Coordinates of C-alpha atoms in Angstrom, one line a residue:
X3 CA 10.8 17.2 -5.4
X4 CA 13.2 19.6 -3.3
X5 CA 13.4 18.8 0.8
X6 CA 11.0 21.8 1.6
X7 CA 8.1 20.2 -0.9
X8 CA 8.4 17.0 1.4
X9 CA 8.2 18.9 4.8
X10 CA 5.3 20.4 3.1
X11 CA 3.5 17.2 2.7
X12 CA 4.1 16.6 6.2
X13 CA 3.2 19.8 7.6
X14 CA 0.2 20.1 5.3
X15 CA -2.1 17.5 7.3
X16 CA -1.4 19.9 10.6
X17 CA -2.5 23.2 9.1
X18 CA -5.5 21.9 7.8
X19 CA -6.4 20.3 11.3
X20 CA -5.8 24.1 12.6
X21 CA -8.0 25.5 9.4
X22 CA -5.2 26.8 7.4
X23 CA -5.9 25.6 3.6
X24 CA -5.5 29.0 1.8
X25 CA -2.5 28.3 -1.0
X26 CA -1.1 31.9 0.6
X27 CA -2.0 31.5 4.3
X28 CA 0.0 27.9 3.6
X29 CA 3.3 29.1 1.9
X30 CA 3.8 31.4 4.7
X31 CA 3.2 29.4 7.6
X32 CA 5.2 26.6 6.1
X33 CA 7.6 28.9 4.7
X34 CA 8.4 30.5 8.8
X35 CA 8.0 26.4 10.4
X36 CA 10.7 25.5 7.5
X37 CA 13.0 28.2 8.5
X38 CA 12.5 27.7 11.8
X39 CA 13.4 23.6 12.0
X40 CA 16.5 22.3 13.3
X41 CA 19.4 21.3 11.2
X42 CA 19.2 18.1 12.0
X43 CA 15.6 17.5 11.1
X44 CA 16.1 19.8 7.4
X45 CA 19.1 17.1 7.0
X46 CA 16.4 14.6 7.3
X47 CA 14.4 15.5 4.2
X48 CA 17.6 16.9 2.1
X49 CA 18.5 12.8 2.5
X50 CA 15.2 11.7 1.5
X51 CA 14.9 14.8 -1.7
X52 CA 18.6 13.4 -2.6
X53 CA 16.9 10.2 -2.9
X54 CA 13.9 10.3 -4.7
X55 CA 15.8 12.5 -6.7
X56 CA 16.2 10.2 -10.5
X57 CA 19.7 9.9 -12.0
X58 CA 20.3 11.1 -15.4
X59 CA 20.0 7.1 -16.7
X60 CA 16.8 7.5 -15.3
X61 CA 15.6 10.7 -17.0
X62 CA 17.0 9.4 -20.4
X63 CA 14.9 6.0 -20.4
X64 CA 11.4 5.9 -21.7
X65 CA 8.9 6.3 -18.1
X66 CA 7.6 3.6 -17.2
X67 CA 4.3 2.9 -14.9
X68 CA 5.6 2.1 -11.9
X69 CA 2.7 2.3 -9.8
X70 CA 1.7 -0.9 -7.9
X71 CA -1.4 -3.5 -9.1
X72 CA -4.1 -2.9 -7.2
X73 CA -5.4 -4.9 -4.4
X74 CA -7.1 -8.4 -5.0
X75 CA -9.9 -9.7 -3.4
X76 CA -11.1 -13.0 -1.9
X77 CA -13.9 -13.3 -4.8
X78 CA -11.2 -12.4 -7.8
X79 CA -8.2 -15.1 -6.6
X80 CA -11.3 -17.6 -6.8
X81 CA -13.1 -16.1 -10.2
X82 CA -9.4 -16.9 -11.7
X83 CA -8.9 -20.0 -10.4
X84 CA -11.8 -20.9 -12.0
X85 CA -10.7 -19.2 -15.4
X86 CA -8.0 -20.7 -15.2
X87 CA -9.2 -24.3 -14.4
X88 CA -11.7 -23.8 -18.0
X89 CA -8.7 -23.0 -19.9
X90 CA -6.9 -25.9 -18.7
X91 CA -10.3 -27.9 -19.7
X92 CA -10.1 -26.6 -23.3
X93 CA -13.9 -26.8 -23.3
X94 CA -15.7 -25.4 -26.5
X95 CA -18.3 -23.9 -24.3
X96 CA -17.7 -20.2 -22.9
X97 CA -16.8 -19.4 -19.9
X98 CA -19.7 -19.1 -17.6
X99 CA -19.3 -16.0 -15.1
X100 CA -22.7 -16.6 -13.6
X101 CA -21.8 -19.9 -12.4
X102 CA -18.9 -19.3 -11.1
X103 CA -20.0 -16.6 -8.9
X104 CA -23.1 -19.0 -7.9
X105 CA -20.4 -21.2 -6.7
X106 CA -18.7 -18.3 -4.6
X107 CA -21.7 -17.8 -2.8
X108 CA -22.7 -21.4 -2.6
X109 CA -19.0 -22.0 -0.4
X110 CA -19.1 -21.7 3.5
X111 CA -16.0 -20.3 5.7
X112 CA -13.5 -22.8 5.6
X113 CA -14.3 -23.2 1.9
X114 CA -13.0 -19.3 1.5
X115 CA -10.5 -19.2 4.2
X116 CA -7.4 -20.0 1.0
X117 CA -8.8 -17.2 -0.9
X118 CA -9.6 -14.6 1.8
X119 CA -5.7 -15.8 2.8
X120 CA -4.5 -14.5 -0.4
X121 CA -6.4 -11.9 -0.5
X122 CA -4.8 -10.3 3.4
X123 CA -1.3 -10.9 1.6
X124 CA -2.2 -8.9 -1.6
X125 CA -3.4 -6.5 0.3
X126 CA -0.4 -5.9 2.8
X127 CA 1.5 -6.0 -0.8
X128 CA -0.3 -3.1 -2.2
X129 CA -0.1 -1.0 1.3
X130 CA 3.8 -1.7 1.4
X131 CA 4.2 -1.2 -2.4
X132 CA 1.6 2.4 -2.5
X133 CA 4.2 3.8 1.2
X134 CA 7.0 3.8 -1.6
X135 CA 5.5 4.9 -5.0
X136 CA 5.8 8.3 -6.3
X137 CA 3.8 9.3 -9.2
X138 CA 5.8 10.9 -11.7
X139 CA 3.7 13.4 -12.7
X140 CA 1.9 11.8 -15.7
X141 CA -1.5 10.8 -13.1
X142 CA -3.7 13.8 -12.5
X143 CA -4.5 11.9 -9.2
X144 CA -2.1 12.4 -6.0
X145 CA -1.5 10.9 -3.2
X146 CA -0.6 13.0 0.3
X147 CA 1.5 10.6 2.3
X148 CA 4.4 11.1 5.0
X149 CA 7.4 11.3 3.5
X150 CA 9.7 10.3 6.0
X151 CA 7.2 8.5 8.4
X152 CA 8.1 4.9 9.7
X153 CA 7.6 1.4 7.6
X154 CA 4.1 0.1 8.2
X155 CA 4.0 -3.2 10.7
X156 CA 3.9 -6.5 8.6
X157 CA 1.2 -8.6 9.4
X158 CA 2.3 -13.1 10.9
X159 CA 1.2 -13.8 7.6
X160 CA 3.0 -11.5 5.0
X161 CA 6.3 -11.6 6.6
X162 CA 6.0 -15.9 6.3
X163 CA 5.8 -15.5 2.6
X164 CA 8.7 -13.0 3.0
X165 CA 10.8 -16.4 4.2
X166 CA 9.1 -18.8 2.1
X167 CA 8.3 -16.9 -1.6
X168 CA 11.9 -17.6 -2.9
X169 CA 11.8 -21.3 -2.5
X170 CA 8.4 -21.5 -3.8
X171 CA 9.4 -19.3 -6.6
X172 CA 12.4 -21.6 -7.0
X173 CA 10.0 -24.8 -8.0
X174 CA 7.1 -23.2 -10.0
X175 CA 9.3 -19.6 -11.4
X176 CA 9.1 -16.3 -10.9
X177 CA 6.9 -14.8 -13.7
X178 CA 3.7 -12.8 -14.3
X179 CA 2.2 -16.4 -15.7
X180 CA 3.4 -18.0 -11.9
X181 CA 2.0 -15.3 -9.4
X182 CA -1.3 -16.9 -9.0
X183 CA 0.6 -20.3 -8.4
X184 CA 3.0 -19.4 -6.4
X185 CA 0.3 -16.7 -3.6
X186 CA -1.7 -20.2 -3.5
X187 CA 1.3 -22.1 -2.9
X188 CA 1.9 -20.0 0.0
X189 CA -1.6 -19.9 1.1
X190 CA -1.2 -23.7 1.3
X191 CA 2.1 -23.2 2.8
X192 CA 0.4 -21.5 5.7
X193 CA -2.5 -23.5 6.5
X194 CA -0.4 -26.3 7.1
X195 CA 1.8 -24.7 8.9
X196 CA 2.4 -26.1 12.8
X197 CA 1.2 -24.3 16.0
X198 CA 5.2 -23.3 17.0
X199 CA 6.5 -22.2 13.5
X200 CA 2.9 -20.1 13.4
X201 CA 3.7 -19.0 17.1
X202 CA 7.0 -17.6 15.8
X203 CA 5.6 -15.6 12.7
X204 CA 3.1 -13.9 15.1
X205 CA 5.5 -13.2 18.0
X206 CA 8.1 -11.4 14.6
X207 CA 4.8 -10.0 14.2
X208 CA 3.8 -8.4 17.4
X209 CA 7.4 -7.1 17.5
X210 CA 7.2 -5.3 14.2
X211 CA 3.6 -3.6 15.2
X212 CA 5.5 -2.6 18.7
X213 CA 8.4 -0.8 16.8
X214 CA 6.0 0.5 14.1
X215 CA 3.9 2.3 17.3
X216 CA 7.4 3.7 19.0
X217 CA 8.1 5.5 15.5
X218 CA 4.7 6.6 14.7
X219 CA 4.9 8.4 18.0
X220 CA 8.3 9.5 17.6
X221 CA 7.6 10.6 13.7
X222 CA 3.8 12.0 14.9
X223 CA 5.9 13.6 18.1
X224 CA 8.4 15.4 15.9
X225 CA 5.6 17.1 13.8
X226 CA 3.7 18.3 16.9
X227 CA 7.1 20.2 17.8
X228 CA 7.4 21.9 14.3
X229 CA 3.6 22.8 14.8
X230 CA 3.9 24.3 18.2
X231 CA 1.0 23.1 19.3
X232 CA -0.7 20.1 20.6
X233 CA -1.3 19.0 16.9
X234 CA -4.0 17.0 15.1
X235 CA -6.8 15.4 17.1
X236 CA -7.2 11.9 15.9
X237 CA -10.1 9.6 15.9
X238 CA -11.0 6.6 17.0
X239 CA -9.1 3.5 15.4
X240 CA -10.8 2.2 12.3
X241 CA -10.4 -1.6 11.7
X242 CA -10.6 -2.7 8.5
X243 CA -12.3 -6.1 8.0
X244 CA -11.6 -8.0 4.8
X245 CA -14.9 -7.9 2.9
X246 CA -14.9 -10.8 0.3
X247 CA -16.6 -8.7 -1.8
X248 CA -14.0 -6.0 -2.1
X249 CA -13.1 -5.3 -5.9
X250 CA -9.7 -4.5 -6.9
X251 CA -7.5 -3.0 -9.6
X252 CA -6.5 -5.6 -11.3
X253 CA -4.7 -5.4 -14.4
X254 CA -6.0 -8.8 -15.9
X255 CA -7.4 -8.2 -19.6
X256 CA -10.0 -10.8 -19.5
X257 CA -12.0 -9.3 -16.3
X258 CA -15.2 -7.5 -17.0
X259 CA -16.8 -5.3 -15.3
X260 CA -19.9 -8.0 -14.8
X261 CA -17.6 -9.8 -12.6
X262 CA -17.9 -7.2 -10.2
X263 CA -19.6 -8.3 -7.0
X264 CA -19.0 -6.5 -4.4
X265 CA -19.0 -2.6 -4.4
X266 CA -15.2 -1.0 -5.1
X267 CA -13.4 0.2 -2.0
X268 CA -10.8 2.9 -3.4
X269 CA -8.3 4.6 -1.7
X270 CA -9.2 8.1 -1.1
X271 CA -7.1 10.4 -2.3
X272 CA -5.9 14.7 -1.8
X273 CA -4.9 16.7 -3.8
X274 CA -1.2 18.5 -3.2
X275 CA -0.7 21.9 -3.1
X276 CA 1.5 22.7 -6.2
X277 CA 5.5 22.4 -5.6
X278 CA 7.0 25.7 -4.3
X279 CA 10.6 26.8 -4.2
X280 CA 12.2 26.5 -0.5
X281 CA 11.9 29.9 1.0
X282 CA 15.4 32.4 1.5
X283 CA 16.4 32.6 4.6
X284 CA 15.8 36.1 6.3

């Protein structure tokens, strides 16, 4: 992807707030904005082309599927802990889905807190992991995003098991098999963590949002100047709860669709326009 198909992906969001969506309407007021930017902001996304751009090791090997797992829910860390725990049993009787998930519903808050714990990690995980991916061509499905916009905020919690995952990792491993173990470890880890050390995560936290909200507007600020206009109206904040019945991608072999319960909360995805060559200058 060359430096003008990244400004494009940036610039795209803008012309559709000011009803611009026609693919020739869009070359040509991309194509004037692109030849009108500064040098140092073109510099900018010539860096980040240069890269994304793979090495010739990289375009020899055999592609792999690089994308991240999906997010895991509250319900699913529980459903294979139980899993788990019947293996462990070596029972000759099958494993019982339906009582599992009469158990799920049967457990009050503080019962669910370790899970729905889990749960906010993996799901900071995914959003970190998904701001970095870049299909490679092979998924019909793309994803608009900000190419150059500023690293989400890390949440008191996920940057905790930033600190603690490598000795954790250090006693039970680091391998598929151990991910469960060690994301309960840490889920452990946290609960018992005291009031100053927790004081300390959230205060790293509140300074990571703060510096996360001076580049947003600084990255948001710099696109309204390429536009030339006031840009995009946005609406109203939109907090996301953590519904312990949010499903998940998961890429576990032995999960059915019966185990289901909640409703599936995808990411919603656009469509890119296709790549265009970076027009000459006049």
């Amino acid at each position: 992807m060359s430096a003008y198909n990244l400004f494009q992906l940036d610039y795209k969001k803008i012309l559709k707030d000011k009803g611009i969506s026609a693919v020739g309407e869009f070359s040509k007021e991309t194509g004037a904005k692109w030849r009108a930017l500064d040098e140092a902001t073109k510099q900018r996304y010539k860096d980040k082309a240069k890269e994304l751009k793979p090495s010739e090791e990289q375009k020899s090997s055999k592609k792999v599927d690089t994308k991240p797992r999906g997010k895991k829910s509250a319900y699913f860390f529980f459903i294979d802990e139980c899993r788990k725990k019947h293996k462990l049993s070596k029972s000759k009787q099958p494993y019982q889905l339906g009582e599992a998930g009469a158990k799920w519903k049967a457990m009050d808050k503080k019962a669910r807190k370790p899970y729905e714990d889990l749960a906010l990690a993996d799901r900071d995980r995914h959003g970190e992991e998904m701001m970095s991916y870049i299909p490679d061509g092979s998924d019909s499905r793309k994803r608009t995003f900000s190419t150059i916009a500023p690293k989400k905020a890390q949440s008191a919690f996920l940057l905790f098991c930033t600190d603690e995952t490598p000795a954790v990792e250090a006693i039970l491993g680091h391998s598929r098999d151990t991910v469960l173990k060690v994301a309960t470890e840490l889920g452990k880890r946290w609960g018992k963590l005291g009031r100053e050390a927790r004081t300390r995560y959230d205060e790293l936290a509140a300074k990571d949002a703060a510096r996360y909200d001076k580049e947003l507007k600084e990255h948001e600020g710099a696109l309204k100047s390429i536009a030339g206009g006031p840009g995009p109206k946005k609406g109203p904040a939109v907090q996301h709860a953590i519904p312990p019945a949010d499903v998940f991608e998961d890429d576990t072999d032995d999960i059915g669709e019966e185990e289901s319960e909640p409703s599936e909360d995808e990411d919603f995805e656009v469509d890119e326009e296709p790549d265009q060559e970076e027009p000459e200058e006049e």
